[in-house]
Amino acid sequence: MIRATIRYWAAAKEAAGTAEEPCTGPTLADALARVRATHADNDRLLRVLDRSSFIVDEEPVGTRPHDGVELAQGSVVEVLPPFAGG
């Protein structure tokens, strides 16, 4: 099983109530599905995740399908909610 770390920033951190937590899965889609299942009762975090951008091991995911973004042992997934301003 691939073990990674998910790091929450800004509104995601506030909604999750933590800066980071462990996650598992061979792809970003799998890891996010597990995070969503773990936090199924946290509607605020689920909404933030739906609007967020992701960086995996310092590389932006962009518009790539999440099931095509593979995680390696020890990967770091950054959750970046939309930021206001410009």
Backbone as CSV, one residue per row, in Angstrom:
resi,resn,N_x,N_y,N_z,CA_x,CA_y,CA_z,C_x,C_y,C_z
1,MET,0.835,-1.178,0.000,0.000,0.000,0.000,0.882,1.244,0.000
2,ILE,0.585,2.162,-0.889,1.333,3.417,-0.974,0.868,4.346,0.147
3,ARG,1.807,4.787,0.952,1.509,5.727,2.033,2.090,7.083,1.662
4,ALA,1.262,8.098,1.813,1.652,9.457,1.467,1.180,10.396,2.573
5,THR,1.462,11.658,2.397,1.010,12.692,3.324,0.205,13.701,2.540
6,ILE,-0.937,14.082,3.088,-1.729,15.148,2.488,-1.573,16.381,3.365
7,ARG,-1.213,17.502,2.729,-1.028,18.768,3.448,-2.113,19.738,3.008
8,TYR,-2.760,20.308,3.985,-3.835,21.251,3.735,-3.331,22.677,3.916
9,TRP,-3.754,23.572,3.039,-3.363,24.968,3.117,-4.608,25.842,3.208
10,ALA,-4.477,26.958,3.895,-5.490,28.006,3.994,-6.853,27.433,4.409
11,ALA,-7.889,27.639,3.604,-9.247,27.200,3.957,-9.330,25.687,4.109
12,ALA,-8.517,24.953,3.384,-8.515,23.491,3.515,-7.992,23.093,4.895
13,LYS,-6.968,23.769,5.346,-6.402,23.497,6.677,-7.431,23.809,7.758
14,GLU,-8.099,24.919,7.606,-9.121,25.299,8.580,-10.268,24.291,8.585
15,ALA,-10.711,23.884,7.410,-11.829,22.939,7.319,-11.448,21.559,7.848
16,ALA,-10.217,21.127,7.580,-9.765,19.805,8.034,-9.454,19.794,9.523
17,GLY,-9.117,20.961,10.064,-8.756,21.038,11.476,-7.358,20.523,11.749
18,THR,-6.568,20.396,10.703,-5.192,19.931,10.837,-4.394,20.415,9.625
19,ALA,-3.092,20.521,9.784,-2.243,20.944,8.673,-1.899,19.794,7.740
20,GLU,-1.852,18.580,8.293,-1.532,17.425,7.454,-1.994,16.145,8.118
21,GLU,-2.116,15.120,7.294,-2.490,13.802,7.794,-2.017,12.754,6.793
22,PRO,-1.894,11.516,7.244,-1.495,10.456,6.324,-2.644,10.115,5.374
23,CYS,-2.282,9.664,4.194,-3.269,9.159,3.247,-2.638,7.980,2.513
24,THR,-3.478,7.170,1.910,-2.986,6.006,1.192,-3.668,5.904,-0.158
25,GLY,-2.982,5.260,-1.085,-3.564,4.997,-2.392,-2.504,5.061,-3.476
26,PRO,-2.698,4.285,-4.519,-1.735,4.274,-5.614,-1.832,5.488,-6.529
27,THR,-3.003,6.161,-6.505,-3.174,7.360,-7.334,-3.758,8.482,-6.486
28,LEU,-3.695,9.682,-7.022,-4.291,10.824,-6.338,-5.788,10.604,-6.157
29,ALA,-6.458,10.059,-7.159,-7.896,9.799,-7.047,-8.198,8.849,-5.893
30,ASP,-7.418,7.792,-5.758,-7.628,6.833,-4.669,-7.396,7.490,-3.311
31,ALA,-6.324,8.249,-3.191,-6.012,8.899,-1.918,-7.106,9.893,-1.540
32,LEU,-7.578,10.677,-2.510,-8.627,11.645,-2.219,-9.937,10.952,-1.863
33,ALA,-10.220,9.824,-2.487,-11.424,9.066,-2.142,-11.364,8.593,-0.696
34,ARG,-10.199,8.160,-0.254,-10.052,7.726,1.134,-10.177,8.900,2.103
35,VAL,-9.594,10.039,1.722,-9.725,11.232,2.568,-11.191,11.631,2.661
36,ARG,-11.891,11.619,1.534,-13.318,11.969,1.545,-14.116,10.989,2.410
37,ALA,-13.789,9.725,2.346,-14.494,8.727,3.166,-14.219,8.950,4.655
38,THR,-12.963,9.256,4.975,-12.585,9.508,6.371,-13.304,10.725,6.927
39,HIS,-13.503,11.730,6.084,-14.113,12.994,6.508,-15.524,13.151,5.947
40,ALA,-16.227,12.050,5.761,-17.550,12.077,5.132,-18.539,12.987,5.847
41,ASP,-18.346,13.182,7.139,-19.264,14.029,7.911,-18.833,15.497,7.934
42,ASN,-17.776,15.845,7.224,-17.256,17.209,7.211,-17.564,17.845,5.843
43,ASP,-18.797,18.335,5.710,-19.224,18.917,4.434,-18.337,20.065,3.989
44,ARG,-17.874,20.833,4.934,-17.024,21.989,4.588,-15.738,21.534,3.908
45,LEU,-15.073,20.539,4.463,-13.850,20.035,3.852,-14.144,19.415,2.489
46,LEU,-15.220,18.677,2.380,-15.563,18.050,1.100,-15.779,19.103,0.016
47,ARG,-16.433,20.204,0.362,-16.632,21.293,-0.616,-15.304,21.934,-0.996
48,VAL,-14.430,22.145,-0.017,-13.117,22.728,-0.305,-12.321,21.807,-1.231
49,LEU,-12.340,20.506,-0.958,-11.615,19.559,-1.808,-12.116,19.610,-3.251
50,ASP,-13.418,19.779,-3.423,-13.995,19.834,-4.772,-13.501,21.041,-5.565
51,ARG,-13.124,22.120,-4.878,-12.692,23.346,-5.547,-11.177,23.523,-5.578
52,SER,-10.457,22.640,-4.935,-9.019,22.829,-4.756,-8.190,22.376,-5.946
53,SER,-6.985,22.920,-5.989,-5.937,22.457,-6.887,-4.992,21.587,-6.073
54,PHE,-4.234,20.749,-6.760,-3.351,19.820,-6.062,-1.952,19.865,-6.655
55,ILE,-0.994,19.695,-5.776,0.410,19.551,-6.159,0.886,18.237,-5.558
56,VAL,1.489,17.394,-6.372,2.008,16.114,-5.894,3.518,16.125,-6.071
57,ASP,4.218,15.988,-4.973,5.680,15.988,-4.982,6.242,17.181,-5.760
58,GLU,5.709,18.362,-5.406,6.156,19.646,-5.936,5.817,19.854,-7.411
59,GLU,4.935,19.036,-7.984,4.539,19.180,-9.375,3.030,19.411,-9.458
60,PRO,2.606,20.545,-10.024,1.175,20.810,-10.129,0.460,19.732,-10.946
61,VAL,-0.702,19.341,-10.466,-1.504,18.340,-11.166,-2.197,18.974,-12.368
62,GLY,-2.636,20.212,-12.213,-3.315,20.903,-13.306,-4.605,20.197,-13.683
63,THR,-4.823,20.032,-14.968,-6.066,19.428,-15.457,-5.948,17.928,-15.696
64,ARG,-4.816,17.331,-15.321,-4.668,15.880,-15.507,-5.711,15.129,-14.689
65,PRO,-6.261,14.050,-15.231,-7.199,13.235,-14.456,-6.504,12.677,-13.213
66,HIS,-7.179,12.773,-12.077,-6.570,12.346,-10.816,-6.261,10.860,-10.774
67,ASP,-6.990,10.063,-11.545,-6.693,8.628,-11.558,-5.447,8.307,-12.378
68,GLY,-4.916,9.290,-13.076,-3.687,9.112,-13.826,-2.457,9.677,-13.131
69,VAL,-2.654,10.252,-11.949,-1.539,10.825,-11.181,-1.125,9.803,-10.142
70,GLU,-0.030,9.128,-10.410,0.435,8.075,-9.504,1.174,8.664,-8.313
71,LEU,0.977,8.030,-7.170,1.698,8.405,-5.958,2.793,7.383,-5.707
72,ALA,3.894,7.852,-5.167,4.997,6.979,-4.761,4.999,6.890,-3.245
73,GLN,5.666,5.888,-2.727,5.811,5.779,-1.275,6.406,7.076,-0.751
74,GLY,5.732,7.708,0.207,6.228,8.949,0.795,5.856,10.207,0.039
75,SER,5.022,10.098,-0.988,4.592,11.286,-1.729,3.941,12.302,-0.805
76,VAL,3.993,13.564,-1.215,3.316,14.638,-0.500,2.308,15.260,-1.456
77,VAL,1.060,15.295,-1.010,-0.030,15.898,-1.774,-0.403,17.205,-1.093
78,GLU,-0.258,18.311,-1.808,-0.608,19.628,-1.283,-2.010,19.967,-1.776
79,VAL,-2.888,20.388,-0.862,-4.248,20.784,-1.203,-4.309,22.302,-1.134
80,LEU,-4.529,22.930,-2.290,-4.539,24.382,-2.377,-5.929,24.865,-2.769
81,PRO,-6.679,25.400,-1.807,-7.991,25.943,-2.154,-7.833,27.215,-2.974
82,PRO,-8.914,27.643,-3.627,-8.822,28.892,-4.382,-8.458,30.046,-3.454
83,PHE,-7.616,30.933,-3.947,-7.198,32.081,-3.162,-7.880,33.331,-3.709
84,ALA,-8.304,34.205,-2.840,-8.924,35.460,-3.255,-7.842,36.452,-3.618
85,GLY,-8.212,37.436,-4.363,-7.284,38.503,-4.721,-6.620,38.257,-6.044
86,GLY,-5.612,39.022,-6.335,-4.982,38.866,-7.633,-3.753,39.578,-7.708
